[in-house]
Every structure is written in C-alpha cells, then in structure tokens.
XYZ file of C-alpha atoms in Angstrom:
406
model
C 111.287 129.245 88.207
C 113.186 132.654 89.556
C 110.676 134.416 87.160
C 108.024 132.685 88.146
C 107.993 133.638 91.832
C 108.821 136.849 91.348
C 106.461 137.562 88.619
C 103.818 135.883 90.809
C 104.485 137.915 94.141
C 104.529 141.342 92.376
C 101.397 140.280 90.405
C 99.977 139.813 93.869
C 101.170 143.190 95.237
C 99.944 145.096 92.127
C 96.771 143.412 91.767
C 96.240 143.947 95.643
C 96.945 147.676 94.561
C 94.313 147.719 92.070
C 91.609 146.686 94.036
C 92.444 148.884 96.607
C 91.956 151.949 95.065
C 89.108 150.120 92.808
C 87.377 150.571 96.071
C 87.865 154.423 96.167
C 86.779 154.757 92.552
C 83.129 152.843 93.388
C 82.632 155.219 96.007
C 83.414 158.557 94.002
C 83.479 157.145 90.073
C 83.336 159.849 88.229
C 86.721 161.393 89.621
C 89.045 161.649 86.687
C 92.276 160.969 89.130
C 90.961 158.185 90.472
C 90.044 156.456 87.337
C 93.411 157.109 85.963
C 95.186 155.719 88.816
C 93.050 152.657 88.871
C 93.977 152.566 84.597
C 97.902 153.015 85.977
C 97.780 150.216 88.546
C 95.917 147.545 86.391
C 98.052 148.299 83.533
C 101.293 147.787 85.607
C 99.933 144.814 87.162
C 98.457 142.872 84.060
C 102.204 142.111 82.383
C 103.144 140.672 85.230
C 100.246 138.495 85.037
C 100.836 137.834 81.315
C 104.914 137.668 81.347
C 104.771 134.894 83.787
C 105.911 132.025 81.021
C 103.343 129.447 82.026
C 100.366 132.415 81.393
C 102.779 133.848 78.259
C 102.859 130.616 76.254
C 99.046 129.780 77.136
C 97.858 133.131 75.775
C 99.809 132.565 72.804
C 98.145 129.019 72.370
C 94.552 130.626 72.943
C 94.972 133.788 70.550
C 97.244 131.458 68.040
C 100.176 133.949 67.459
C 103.282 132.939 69.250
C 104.502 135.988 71.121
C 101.525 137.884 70.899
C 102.046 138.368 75.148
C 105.181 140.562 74.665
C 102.880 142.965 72.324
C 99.934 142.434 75.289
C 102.765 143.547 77.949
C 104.205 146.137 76.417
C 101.233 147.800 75.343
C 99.953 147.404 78.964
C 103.151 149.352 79.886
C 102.941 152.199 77.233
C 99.485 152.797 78.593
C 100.406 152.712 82.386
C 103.330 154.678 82.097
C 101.253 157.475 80.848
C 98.284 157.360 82.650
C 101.114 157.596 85.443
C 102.564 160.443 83.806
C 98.819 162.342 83.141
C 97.609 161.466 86.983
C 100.559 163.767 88.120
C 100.179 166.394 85.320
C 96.680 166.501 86.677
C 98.271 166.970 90.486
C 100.619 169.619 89.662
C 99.546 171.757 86.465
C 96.994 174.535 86.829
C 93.592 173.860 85.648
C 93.689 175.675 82.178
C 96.760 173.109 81.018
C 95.417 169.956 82.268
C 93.684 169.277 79.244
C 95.950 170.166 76.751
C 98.588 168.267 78.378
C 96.284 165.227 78.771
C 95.614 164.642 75.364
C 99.068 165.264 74.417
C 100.115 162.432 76.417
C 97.525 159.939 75.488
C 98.366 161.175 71.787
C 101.670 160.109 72.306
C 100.142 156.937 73.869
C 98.257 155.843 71.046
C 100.679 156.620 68.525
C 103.128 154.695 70.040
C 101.044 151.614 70.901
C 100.229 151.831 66.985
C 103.924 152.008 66.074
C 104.837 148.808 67.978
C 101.650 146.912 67.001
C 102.360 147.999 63.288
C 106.355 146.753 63.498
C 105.028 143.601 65.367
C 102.841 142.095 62.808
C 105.397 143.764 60.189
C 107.983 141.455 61.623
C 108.868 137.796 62.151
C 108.472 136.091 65.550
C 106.560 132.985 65.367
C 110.031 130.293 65.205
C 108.995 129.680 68.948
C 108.213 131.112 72.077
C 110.113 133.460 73.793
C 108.955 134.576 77.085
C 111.888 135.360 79.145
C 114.465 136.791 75.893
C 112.291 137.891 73.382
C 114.211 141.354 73.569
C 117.640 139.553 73.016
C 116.621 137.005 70.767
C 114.775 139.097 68.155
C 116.686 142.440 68.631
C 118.230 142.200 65.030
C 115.006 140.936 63.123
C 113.661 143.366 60.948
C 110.696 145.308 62.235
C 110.904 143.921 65.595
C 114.284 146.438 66.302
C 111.759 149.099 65.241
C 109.513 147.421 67.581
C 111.450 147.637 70.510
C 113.144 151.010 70.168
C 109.942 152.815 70.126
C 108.653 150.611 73.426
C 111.911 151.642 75.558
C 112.013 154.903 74.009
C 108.579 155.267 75.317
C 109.458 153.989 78.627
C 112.822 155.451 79.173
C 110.693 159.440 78.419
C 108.328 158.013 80.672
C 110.667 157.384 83.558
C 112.635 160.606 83.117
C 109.105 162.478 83.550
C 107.923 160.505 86.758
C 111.198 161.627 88.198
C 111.002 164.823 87.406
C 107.714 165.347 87.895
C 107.138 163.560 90.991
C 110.587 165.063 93.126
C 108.877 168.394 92.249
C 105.650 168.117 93.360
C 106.774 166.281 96.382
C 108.432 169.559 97.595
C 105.389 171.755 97.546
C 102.515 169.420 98.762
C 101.294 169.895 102.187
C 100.354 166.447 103.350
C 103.450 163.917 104.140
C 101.571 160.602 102.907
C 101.040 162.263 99.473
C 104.713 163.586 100.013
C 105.986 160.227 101.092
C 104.203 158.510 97.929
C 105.494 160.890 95.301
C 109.232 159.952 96.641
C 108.586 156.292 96.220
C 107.478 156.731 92.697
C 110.350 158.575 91.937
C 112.455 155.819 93.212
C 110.539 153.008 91.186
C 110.978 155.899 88.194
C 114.867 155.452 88.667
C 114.812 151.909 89.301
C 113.069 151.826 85.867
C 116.423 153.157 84.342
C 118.139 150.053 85.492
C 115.627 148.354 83.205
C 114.874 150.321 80.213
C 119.055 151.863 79.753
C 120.417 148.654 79.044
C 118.158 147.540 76.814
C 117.955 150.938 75.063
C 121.905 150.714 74.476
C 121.764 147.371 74.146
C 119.231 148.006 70.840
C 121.337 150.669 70.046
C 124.697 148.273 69.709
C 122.891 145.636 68.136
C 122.384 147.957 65.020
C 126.426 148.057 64.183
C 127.662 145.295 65.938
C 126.498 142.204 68.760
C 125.520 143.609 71.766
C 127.202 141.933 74.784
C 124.488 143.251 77.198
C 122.509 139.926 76.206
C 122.531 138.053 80.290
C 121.538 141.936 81.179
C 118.367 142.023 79.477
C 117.343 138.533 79.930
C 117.583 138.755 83.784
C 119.024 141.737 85.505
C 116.756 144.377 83.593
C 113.565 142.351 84.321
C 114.366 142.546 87.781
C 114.997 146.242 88.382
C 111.598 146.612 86.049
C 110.333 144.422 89.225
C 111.093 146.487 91.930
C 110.409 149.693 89.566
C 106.453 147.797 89.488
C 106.977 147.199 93.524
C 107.801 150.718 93.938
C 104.947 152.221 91.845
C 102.075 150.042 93.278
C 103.632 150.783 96.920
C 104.098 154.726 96.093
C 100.481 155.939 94.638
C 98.418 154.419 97.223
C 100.272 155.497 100.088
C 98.314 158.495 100.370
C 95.118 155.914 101.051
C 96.886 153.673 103.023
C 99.134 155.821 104.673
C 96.610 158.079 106.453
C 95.162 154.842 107.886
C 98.549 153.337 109.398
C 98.762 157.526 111.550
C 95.619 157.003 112.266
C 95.912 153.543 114.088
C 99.733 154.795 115.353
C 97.847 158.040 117.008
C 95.348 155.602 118.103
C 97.897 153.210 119.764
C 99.751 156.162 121.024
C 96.201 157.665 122.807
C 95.528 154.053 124.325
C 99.268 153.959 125.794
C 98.826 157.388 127.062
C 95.704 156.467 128.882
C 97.340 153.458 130.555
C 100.040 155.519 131.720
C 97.732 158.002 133.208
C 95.648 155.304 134.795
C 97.789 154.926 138.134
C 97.804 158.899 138.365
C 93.823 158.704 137.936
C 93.240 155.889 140.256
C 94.739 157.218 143.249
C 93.184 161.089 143.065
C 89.605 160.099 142.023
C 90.326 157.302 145.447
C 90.569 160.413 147.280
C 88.209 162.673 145.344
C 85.259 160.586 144.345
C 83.418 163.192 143.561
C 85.094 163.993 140.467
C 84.226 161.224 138.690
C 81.209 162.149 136.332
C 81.258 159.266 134.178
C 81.890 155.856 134.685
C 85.179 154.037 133.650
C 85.341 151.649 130.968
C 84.628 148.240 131.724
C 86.397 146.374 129.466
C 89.033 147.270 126.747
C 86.293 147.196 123.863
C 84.621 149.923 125.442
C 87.574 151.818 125.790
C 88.557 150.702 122.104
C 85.474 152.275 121.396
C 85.210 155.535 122.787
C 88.784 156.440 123.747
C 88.633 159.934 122.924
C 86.213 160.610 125.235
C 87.787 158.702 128.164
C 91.010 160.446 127.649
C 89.282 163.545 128.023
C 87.194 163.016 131.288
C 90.416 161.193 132.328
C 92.080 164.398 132.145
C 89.433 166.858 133.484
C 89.340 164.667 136.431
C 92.566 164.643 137.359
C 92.790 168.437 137.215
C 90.104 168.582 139.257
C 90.682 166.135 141.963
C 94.454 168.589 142.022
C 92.765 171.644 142.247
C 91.372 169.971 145.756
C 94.682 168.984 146.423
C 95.657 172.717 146.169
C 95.919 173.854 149.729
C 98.132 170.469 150.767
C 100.632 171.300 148.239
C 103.745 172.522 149.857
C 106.808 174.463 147.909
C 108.845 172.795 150.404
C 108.370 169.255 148.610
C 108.803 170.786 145.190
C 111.826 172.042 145.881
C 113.539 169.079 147.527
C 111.960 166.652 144.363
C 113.574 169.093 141.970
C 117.034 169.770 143.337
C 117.083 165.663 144.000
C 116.221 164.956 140.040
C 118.626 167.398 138.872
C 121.258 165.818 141.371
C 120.375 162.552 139.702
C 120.502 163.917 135.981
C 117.340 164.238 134.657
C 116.608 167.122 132.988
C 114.889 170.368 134.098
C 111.679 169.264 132.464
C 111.712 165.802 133.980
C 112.630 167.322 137.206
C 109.569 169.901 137.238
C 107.382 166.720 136.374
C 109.234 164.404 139.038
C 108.278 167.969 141.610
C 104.704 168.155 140.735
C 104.181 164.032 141.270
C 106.236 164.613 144.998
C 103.226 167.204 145.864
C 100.682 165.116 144.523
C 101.717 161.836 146.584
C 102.840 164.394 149.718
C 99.526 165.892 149.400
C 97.642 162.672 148.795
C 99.524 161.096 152.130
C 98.548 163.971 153.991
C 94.926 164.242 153.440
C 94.300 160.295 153.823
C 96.610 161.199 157.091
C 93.628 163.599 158.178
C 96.110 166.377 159.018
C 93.821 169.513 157.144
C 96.134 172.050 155.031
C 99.312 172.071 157.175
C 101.503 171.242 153.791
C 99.274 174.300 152.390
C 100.864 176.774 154.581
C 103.399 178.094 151.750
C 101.553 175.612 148.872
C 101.745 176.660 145.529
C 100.338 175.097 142.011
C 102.356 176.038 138.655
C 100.042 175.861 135.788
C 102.310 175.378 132.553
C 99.730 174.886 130.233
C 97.803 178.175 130.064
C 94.304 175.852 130.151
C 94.691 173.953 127.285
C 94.049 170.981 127.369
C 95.809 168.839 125.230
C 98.761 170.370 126.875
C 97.833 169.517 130.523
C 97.168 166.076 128.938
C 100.705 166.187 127.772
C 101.928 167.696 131.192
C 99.925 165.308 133.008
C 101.277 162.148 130.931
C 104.689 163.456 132.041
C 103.517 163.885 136.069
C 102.328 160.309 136.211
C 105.068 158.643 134.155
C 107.093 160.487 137.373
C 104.185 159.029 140.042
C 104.855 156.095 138.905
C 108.039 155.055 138.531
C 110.434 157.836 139.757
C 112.358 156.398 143.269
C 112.734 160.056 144.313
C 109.341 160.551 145.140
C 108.238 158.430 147.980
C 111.825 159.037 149.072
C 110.008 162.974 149.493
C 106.829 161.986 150.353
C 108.478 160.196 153.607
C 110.631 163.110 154.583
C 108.198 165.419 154.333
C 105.578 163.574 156.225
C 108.213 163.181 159.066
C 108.730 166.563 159.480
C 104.860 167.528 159.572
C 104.923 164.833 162.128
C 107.484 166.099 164.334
C-alpha cells in the first residue's frame, strides 16, 4: 500500500512535470534542450508509473514475461539519467564539445541498456512476480547479478556526474531560477546515492557471502530513489516555473505598494485636482490590469501636487518631526521619511486653512532621488507609510499650526 501511494503521488508530480515543459517544446520544437529535458522527465516519470505493483504485474500479464516491468523501469532510468546528464553537458560545455560529448553519453546509453536487456533474457526470473524485491530476491541468479551491476553502475556514474556537473554550473550562471534549479538537482543527485550505494554494495556482498542489506533495498532505497525523482522533476523546471512565481511576487509587491500610497495620493490630488491627468481605476480588475501604469501616474502626481506644496513647506516642521522620531528610535531614514510626511500634512493643513505661504517663509524640499523615478516611488512608499500611520505627525502638524496661529 506504502508503495502504492507514494509511487502514485510522484507519478503525479513527474507526469505534471512532463507536460509542463511538453508545452514549451510545442511552442519552440526543434530546440535540442528542450526535447531532451522533455526525454529526461518522461523517462523519470514512466517507472513510477510501471513500478507501481498493481501496473507491474498487469504489464507482465499483457506482454507475457513475468518481470519484464523491472527491465521497462530500468531502462527508462538508464535513458533519463543520461539525457539528464547530456541536457547539462549541453548547458555548460562550449559549442565545439557538445557533440562529441553527446554521443558519448548516449553510446554509453545504449550499450548499457543492451547489456541489461542481454543478462535479462540470459537469466531466470519467471518463478513469480516480484515487484517490490526483485533486486533482493534475484541478486544471486546467474545473469540477473550481471544484470543489476551494470544498471546501478550506470546510475551510481550518473549521479556522481549530476552532482558534479550541476554544483558547477550553478556557480557561474547569471539567472537565480536556473541557479536555484541546478542546486535542487544536485540534491535529488545525492539523494540518489542513498538509493543506488546500498544496492551497489549490497550486489557487491552478495557475490562472496549473503548480503544483510536485504530490508534496505526492498524499502529504504526505493524511497530515497523517490525523493531523488521529487527532486529532479521539481529542480529542471524551476527555471519555467520559477520566473512566473517573481513575476506574480513583484506583481503582489507593486499592488501593495500602490495601496500604501493610496492615502498619500488621495489627500494631495484633494487639494491639487489639477494634477490628476488620468482617471483612477474603478475597480480592482482594472487596476489588475494595468497596474504599471497606475503606479506610475500615481507617482508623477504626487510629485507634482508637492512641488505646489513647495512654498508651505517649513524647515521648522522638519526639524521638530525628525529630532521627535529619533527621540522615539526610529532610524535616521525613517525619521527623514516621518519629516517629509510632517511638511506634507503641515502644508496640506495650511493651505485648506487659506493662510498663503506663511510656513514657506524658510521652506525647503530635499530631493533624495536625483529624478528617478523608481526611487521617488521608493521614497514616496516610505513618506506615506509615515502619513499614515506615524503618531508623531499630527502631533507636528498641531504645534505648528498653533504657532502660525498665534
């Protein structure tokens, strides 16, 4: 039952994997990395598929050779493991040794898949089915030791060369997803170990003595293998996948940043109209739809209705906001943006108060962000975080009003 499951969820999950890159290769089939990544994924995710014993003994019932599935999922292995190994050969050799290197890998492929299809029909394994300890149970019948040592030999070279290969190009590659992906194949590569070593030694013992690894390979190895398939499938289409999950975390991050402008926004464009030269979204679709641009004119508005705020600002109020944050603790960047939101609201008070430019006397504006404008976005976020929630600043705004007043 154990085997079931968890044959049936990472079928699932590699399967899923397949078809989402299946959708990249249909759109650009004639790249050679794509089509050996879609070979990789399919390959890893068919012997789950077929190692599942209710599939395992049915395939052997409709081809009529008992245990014909191991040969079908190790086979299916052999061949992922080096397309696996060719895709990154392709990634990180120079042009003029790709192909060399290719067809020595699918040479070694081939040869291999011939050896353990030769042994397999050599040997002896129709007594019954074995789906879950074929490895133990026929490790000492002729042929089918042969069979096996060339299969984990195969895999175990395989592993070592995903590691290496992988960790290596994942320190010179520019792009983090890709970077990200490399390191989780390397991790399924050394989960692999935990399947392929112990049955390797346990081979290995079997050939001058009884191994004792037997409860090893019939359920702990299978389950490292597992995560090792988890790991792969997971790893080599992050770079897809990945790219998608910054671009909806930027995305989430924009639409924050416009909310927490929005109170900023709302009360300058109340007193400067004028400044508004497009319309604000209507409903959260359209803003869904067209963020980028309302973050923009969100911004440019606001700079504009403060340069017409400009001749209320008063020194004064920056100075008392500022000495009153750092009192408190904040920092001297959250005190200069705690400052600036004191003028604004001082400023703002004082115009709807009618009282001209008599803040502007000694006003000032500091311009940190040398006109660019995703940095007096980013100054601006900070300003109305401050406008709206800091306690300092009507605290200010009142003193400094009094004192106009008096």
């Amino acid at each position: 039952m154990l085997f079931n499951v968890v044959y049936g969820i990472l079928s699932v999950i590699t399967w899923s994997a397949f078809a989402f890159k299946l959708k990249d290769l249909a759109r650009d089939w004639r790249n050679k990395e794509l089509q050996l990544l879609c070979l990789a994924i399919s390959t890893f995710a068919a012997p789950f598929f077929f190692a599942a014993p209710p599939i395992y003994v049915r395939v052997d019932a409709l081809l009529g050779i008992k245990n014909i599935a191991t040969l079908i999922v190790y086979s299916s292995v052999a061949v992922c493991t080096t397309s696996f190994l060719a895709l990154l050969v392709s990634w990180s050799s120079s042009p003029s040794n790709v192909r060399l290197r290719h067809r020595l890998i699918f040479g070694y492929a081939i040869a291999t898949i011939t050896l353990m299809t030769t042994f397999f029909f050599l040997g002896t394994v129709d007594d019954a089915e074995h789906p879950l300890d074929f490895d133990v149970y026929y490790a000492q019948a002729p042929y089918i030791t042969e069979f096996l040592l060339v299969y984990q030999f195969v895999f175990t070279t395989s592993m070592a060369g995903l590691v290496r290969l992988c960790w290596r190009y994942s320190t010179i590659v520019d792009k983090p997803w890709l970077r990200r992906g490399l390191r989780v194949v390397a991790s399924g590569a050394i989960a692999g170990f935990g399947y392929c070593l112990p049955k390797l030694t346990s081979l290995v013992w079997d050939l001058v003595g009884h191994s004792p690894l037997d409860d090893v390979n019939s359920v702990v190895a299978p389950m490292f293998a597992s995560v090792s398939a988890a790991l792969f499938a997971i790893g080599f289409t992050m770079p897809t996948w990945g790219v998608a999950v910054s671009k909806a975390r930027a995305w989430m991050s924009d639409y924050r940043t416009f909310k927490r402008r929005y109170p900023l926004w709302q009360a300058i464009t109340a007193a400067f109209p004028e400044v508004v030269l497009a319309a604000p979204p209507t409903s959260r679709r359209e803003l869904a739809r067209e963020l980028d641009f309302f973050l923009s004119r969100q911004v440019i508005e606001i700079l504009d209705g403060e340069m017409r705020l400009r001749p209320h600002f008063s020194t004064e109020i920056r100075r008392v906001a500022r000495e009153l944050a750092v009192a408190r603790g904040f920092t001297n960047a959250e005190a200069d943006s705690i400052a600036e939101a004191a003028q604004i609201t001082a400023a703002l008070q004082v115009r709807a108060a009618g009282r001209g430019s008599r803040l502007g006397q000694d006003g000032d504006f500091i311009d940190t962000a040398d006109g660019d404008l995703d940095k007096e976005g980013a100054r601006l976020t900070r300003v109305a975080d401050a406008f709206r929630t800091s306690a300092i600043i009507p605290a200010v705004a009142r003193l400094q009003i009094s004192s106009v007043e008096a």
